[in-house]
mmCIF file of C-alpha atoms in Angstrom:
data_model
loop_
_atom_site.group_PDB
_atom_site.id
_atom_site.type_symbol
_atom_site.label_atom_id
_atom_site.label_comp_id
_atom_site.label_asym_id
_atom_site.label_seq_id
_atom_site.Cartn_x
_atom_site.Cartn_y
_atom_site.Cartn_z
ATOM 1 C CA UNK P 1 102.535 299.385 31.524
ATOM 2 C CA UNK P 2 105.023 301.204 28.868
ATOM 3 C CA UNK P 3 105.926 303.682 31.425
ATOM 4 C CA UNK P 4 107.061 301.059 34.023
ATOM 5 C CA UNK P 5 109.272 299.111 31.379
ATOM 6 C CA UNK P 6 110.772 302.215 29.957
ATOM 7 C CA UNK P 7 112.115 305.253 31.453
ATOM 8 C CA UNK P 8 112.814 308.805 29.923
ATOM 9 C CA UNK P 9 115.918 310.390 30.547
ATOM 10 C CA UNK P 10 116.525 314.139 30.106
ATOM 11 C CA UNK P 11 117.207 314.772 26.750
ATOM 12 C CA UNK P 12 113.913 313.364 25.431
ATOM 13 C CA UNK P 13 115.348 309.914 24.556
ATOM 14 C CA UNK P 14 113.434 306.811 25.719
ATOM 15 C CA UNK P 15 115.607 304.116 27.730
ATOM 16 C CA UNK P 16 113.949 300.840 26.733
ATOM 17 C CA UNK P 17 114.112 297.792 29.097
ATOM 18 C CA UNK P 18 116.813 296.359 27.336
ATOM 19 C CA UNK P 19 118.921 299.304 28.005
ATOM 20 C CA UNK P 20 119.179 300.716 24.434
ATOM 21 C CA UNK P 21 118.143 304.384 23.592
ATOM 22 C CA UNK P 22 115.375 304.575 21.263
ATOM 23 C CA UNK P 23 114.935 308.121 19.554
ATOM 24 C CA UNK P 24 111.523 309.987 20.289
ATOM 25 C CA UNK P 25 112.403 312.274 16.935
ATOM 26 C CA UNK P 26 111.305 310.917 13.725
ATOM 27 C CA UNK P 27 113.224 313.771 12.054
ATOM 28 C CA UNK P 28 116.510 312.687 13.966
ATOM 29 C CA UNK P 29 115.867 309.061 12.992
ATOM 30 C CA UNK P 30 115.525 309.884 9.027
ATOM 31 C CA UNK P 31 119.040 311.752 9.743
ATOM 32 C CA UNK P 32 120.715 308.866 11.163
ATOM 33 C CA UNK P 33 119.254 306.495 8.270
ATOM 34 C CA UNK P 34 120.473 309.030 5.742
ATOM 35 C CA UNK P 35 124.197 309.220 7.196
ATOM 36 C CA UNK P 36 123.951 305.402 7.560
ATOM 37 C CA UNK P 37 123.076 305.214 3.868
ATOM 38 C CA UNK P 38 125.548 307.372 2.779
ATOM 39 C CA UNK P 39 128.252 305.924 4.239
ATOM 40 C CA UNK P 40 127.268 302.501 3.156
ATOM 41 C CA UNK P 41 127.560 304.059 -0.392
ATOM 42 C CA UNK P 42 130.797 305.453 0.210
ATOM 43 C CA UNK P 43 132.089 302.113 1.351
ATOM 44 C CA UNK P 44 130.882 300.245 -1.659
ATOM 45 C CA UNK P 45 132.721 302.914 -3.960
ATOM 46 C CA UNK P 46 136.140 302.633 -1.915
ATOM 47 C CA UNK P 47 135.846 298.719 -2.174
ATOM 48 C CA UNK P 48 135.127 299.007 -5.794
ATOM 49 C CA UNK P 49 138.227 301.464 -6.363
ATOM 50 C CA UNK P 50 140.449 299.154 -4.323
ATOM 51 C CA UNK P 51 139.509 296.274 -6.294
ATOM 52 C CA UNK P 52 139.961 298.184 -9.706
ATOM 53 C CA UNK P 53 143.299 299.718 -8.487
ATOM 54 C CA UNK P 54 145.085 297.003 -6.786
ATOM 55 C CA UNK P 55 145.788 294.686 -10.125
ATOM 56 C CA UNK P 56 147.106 297.593 -11.684
ATOM 57 C CA UNK P 57 149.155 298.772 -9.150
ATOM 58 C CA UNK P 58 150.677 295.170 -8.726
ATOM 59 C CA UNK P 59 151.423 294.997 -12.702
ATOM 60 C CA UNK P 60 153.113 298.623 -12.465
ATOM 61 C CA UNK P 61 155.151 297.741 -9.557
ATOM 62 C CA UNK P 62 156.159 294.200 -11.302
ATOM 63 C CA UNK P 63 156.832 296.035 -14.702
ATOM 64 C CA UNK P 64 158.735 298.545 -13.061
ATOM 65 C CA UNK P 65 161.121 296.301 -10.904
ATOM 66 C CA UNK P 66 161.468 294.107 -14.220
ATOM 67 C CA UNK P 67 162.636 297.284 -15.927
ATOM 68 C CA UNK P 68 165.082 298.259 -13.327
ATOM 69 C CA UNK P 69 166.706 294.674 -13.145
ATOM 70 C CA UNK P 70 167.071 294.600 -16.917
ATOM 71 C CA UNK P 71 168.590 298.269 -16.878
ATOM 72 C CA UNK P 72 170.886 297.772 -13.782
ATOM 73 C CA UNK P 73 171.859 294.071 -14.071
ATOM 74 C CA UNK P 74 171.071 292.329 -17.020
ATOM 75 C CA UNK P 75 172.794 294.823 -19.590
ATOM 76 C CA UNK P 76 175.833 295.162 -17.172
ATOM 77 C CA UNK P 77 176.428 291.276 -17.707
ATOM 78 C CA UNK P 78 175.442 291.082 -21.235
ATOM 79 C CA UNK P 79 177.833 294.219 -21.918
ATOM 80 C CA UNK P 80 180.726 292.411 -19.436
ATOM 81 C CA UNK P 81 180.813 289.466 -21.709
ATOM 82 C CA UNK P 82 182.607 291.587 -24.701
ATOM 83 C CA UNK P 83 181.276 289.817 -27.392
ATOM 84 C CA UNK P 84 178.805 292.302 -28.652
ATOM 85 C CA UNK P 85 179.420 291.287 -32.388
ATOM 86 C CA UNK P 86 177.923 287.714 -31.912
ATOM 87 C CA UNK P 87 174.914 289.031 -30.080
ATOM 88 C CA UNK P 88 174.133 291.411 -33.244
ATOM 89 C CA UNK P 89 174.323 288.548 -35.760
ATOM 90 C CA UNK P 90 171.066 287.263 -36.932
ATOM 91 C CA UNK P 91 170.389 283.664 -36.032
ATOM 92 C CA UNK P 92 169.672 280.985 -38.749
ATOM 93 C CA UNK P 93 165.993 280.835 -38.087
ATOM 94 C CA UNK P 94 165.317 284.212 -38.175
ATOM 95 C CA UNK P 95 167.269 284.608 -41.483
ATOM 96 C CA UNK P 96 164.736 281.778 -42.987
ATOM 97 C CA UNK P 97 161.774 283.878 -41.728
ATOM 98 C CA UNK P 98 162.977 286.884 -43.108
ATOM 99 C CA UNK P 99 163.585 285.305 -46.492
ATOM 100 C CA UNK P 100 160.084 283.913 -46.304
ATOM 101 C CA UNK P 101 158.498 287.052 -45.715
ATOM 102 C CA UNK P 102 160.260 288.578 -48.449
ATOM 103 C CA UNK P 103 159.040 286.157 -50.829
ATOM 104 C CA UNK P 104 155.428 286.790 -49.938
ATOM 105 C CA UNK P 105 155.830 290.424 -50.044
ATOM 106 C CA UNK P 106 157.160 290.260 -53.393
ATOM 107 C CA UNK P 107 154.349 287.559 -54.482
ATOM 108 C CA UNK P 108 151.615 289.615 -52.915
ATOM 109 C CA UNK P 109 153.069 292.976 -54.765
ATOM 110 C CA UNK P 110 152.999 291.079 -58.300
ATOM 111 C CA UNK P 111 149.592 289.603 -57.621
ATOM 112 C CA UNK P 112 148.213 293.280 -56.528
ATOM 113 C CA UNK P 113 149.917 294.353 -60.007
ATOM 114 C CA UNK P 114 148.226 291.847 -61.977
ATOM 115 C CA UNK P 115 144.837 292.695 -60.532
ATOM 116 C CA UNK P 116 145.574 296.185 -61.236
ATOM 117 C CA UNK P 117 146.314 295.364 -64.895
ATOM 118 C CA UNK P 118 143.287 293.452 -65.380
ATOM 119 C CA UNK P 119 140.974 295.764 -63.622
ATOM 120 C CA UNK P 120 142.325 298.843 -65.959
ATOM 121 C CA UNK P 121 142.082 296.522 -69.173
ATOM 122 C CA UNK P 122 138.692 295.409 -68.344
ATOM 123 C CA UNK P 123 136.150 297.155 -70.535
ATOM 124 C CA UNK P 124 132.843 298.019 -68.743
ATOM 125 C CA UNK P 125 129.452 298.861 -69.963
ATOM 126 C CA UNK P 126 127.436 301.328 -68.207
ATOM 127 C CA UNK P 127 124.046 299.568 -66.689
ATOM 128 C CA UNK P 128 120.947 300.348 -68.713
ATOM 129 C CA UNK P 129 118.364 302.693 -67.436
ATOM 130 C CA UNK P 130 115.596 301.132 -65.221
ATOM 131 C CA UNK P 131 112.547 300.313 -66.815
ATOM 132 C CA UNK P 132 109.377 301.924 -65.852
ATOM 133 C CA UNK P 133 106.747 299.620 -64.476
ATOM 134 C CA UNK P 134 103.912 302.064 -63.539
ATOM 135 C CA UNK P 135 101.886 300.702 -66.373
ATOM 136 C CA UNK P 136 101.733 297.433 -64.722
ATOM 137 C CA UNK P 137 98.779 296.413 -62.828
ATOM 138 C CA UNK P 138 99.373 296.465 -59.173
ATOM 139 C CA UNK P 139 100.771 293.242 -57.837
ATOM 140 C CA UNK P 140 98.401 290.865 -55.660
ATOM 141 C CA UNK P 141 99.121 287.711 -53.764
ATOM 142 C CA UNK P 142 96.693 285.583 -56.121
ATOM 143 C CA UNK P 143 98.476 286.958 -59.557
ATOM 144 C CA UNK P 144 101.762 285.358 -60.433
ATOM 145 C CA UNK P 145 103.096 286.345 -64.024
ATOM 146 C CA UNK P 146 104.104 283.203 -66.090
ATOM 147 C CA UNK P 147 107.750 282.876 -66.700
ATOM 148 C CA UNK P 148 108.719 282.760 -70.335
ATOM 149 C CA UNK P 149 112.186 281.922 -71.848
ATOM 150 C CA UNK P 150 112.947 281.171 -75.320
ATOM 151 C CA UNK P 151 112.794 277.340 -74.261
ATOM 152 C CA UNK P 152 109.079 277.523 -73.289
ATOM 153 C CA UNK P 153 108.546 279.413 -76.344
ATOM 154 C CA UNK P 154 109.322 276.590 -78.530
ATOM 155 C CA UNK P 155 107.378 274.043 -76.535
ATOM 156 C CA UNK P 156 103.992 275.854 -77.018
ATOM 157 C CA UNK P 157 101.861 274.913 -79.559
ATOM 158 C CA UNK P 158 100.352 277.215 -82.356
ATOM 159 C CA UNK P 159 96.688 276.452 -83.228
ATOM 160 C CA UNK P 160 96.223 275.923 -86.903
ATOM 161 C CA UNK P 161 95.007 279.129 -88.782
ATOM 162 C CA UNK P 162 91.094 278.664 -89.315
ATOM 163 C CA UNK P 163 90.512 278.956 -93.224
ATOM 164 C CA UNK P 164 87.038 279.467 -94.857
ATOM 165 C CA UNK P 165 86.610 278.076 -98.429
ATOM 166 C CA UNK P 166 87.090 275.325 -100.156
ATOM 167 C CA UNK P 167 89.935 273.066 -99.088
ATOM 168 C CA UNK P 168 93.069 273.155 -100.801
ATOM 169 C CA UNK P 169 93.419 270.906 -103.550
ATOM 170 C CA UNK P 170 96.144 268.014 -103.540
ATOM 171 C CA UNK P 171 99.167 268.671 -105.100
ATOM 172 C CA UNK P 172 100.126 266.024 -107.517
ATOM 173 C CA UNK P 173 103.989 265.448 -107.731
ATOM 174 C CA UNK P 174 105.274 263.194 -110.441
#
């Protein structure tokens, strides 16, 4: 039944009933698939490169055209007016900004000088040597040392001393 629906041509390829060529050689099929994968991969690389380069080229062209316009026409028109002195003058807003920046600069400089004076005038004492705690028992989760402070020491009651012998005689005061 297969031989009736397909014909074999002289090059070793089968012609199917729909008229397409089917390959008999599996090695040839693998080579065709490898080439198809390589072409697909190459086209993905080309597409990615174009997506990356097109915006860069557009920006380059825009900036270059703007630079050429400034150099050729805008500067020529500015110099043609002949009033270069008025163009070089500082505006009132810029003068105010400059003065404010100078005040901030001098204030920061003074603050740094004061900080430097304070840090050099401050006497520092070296830190004490670390206390060795190797004599303490190892800490466990159930043991918590009591916090003692001078305030806690005043609150503790000291039991009266135990005395043996006769009680002291009452003192008589006139």
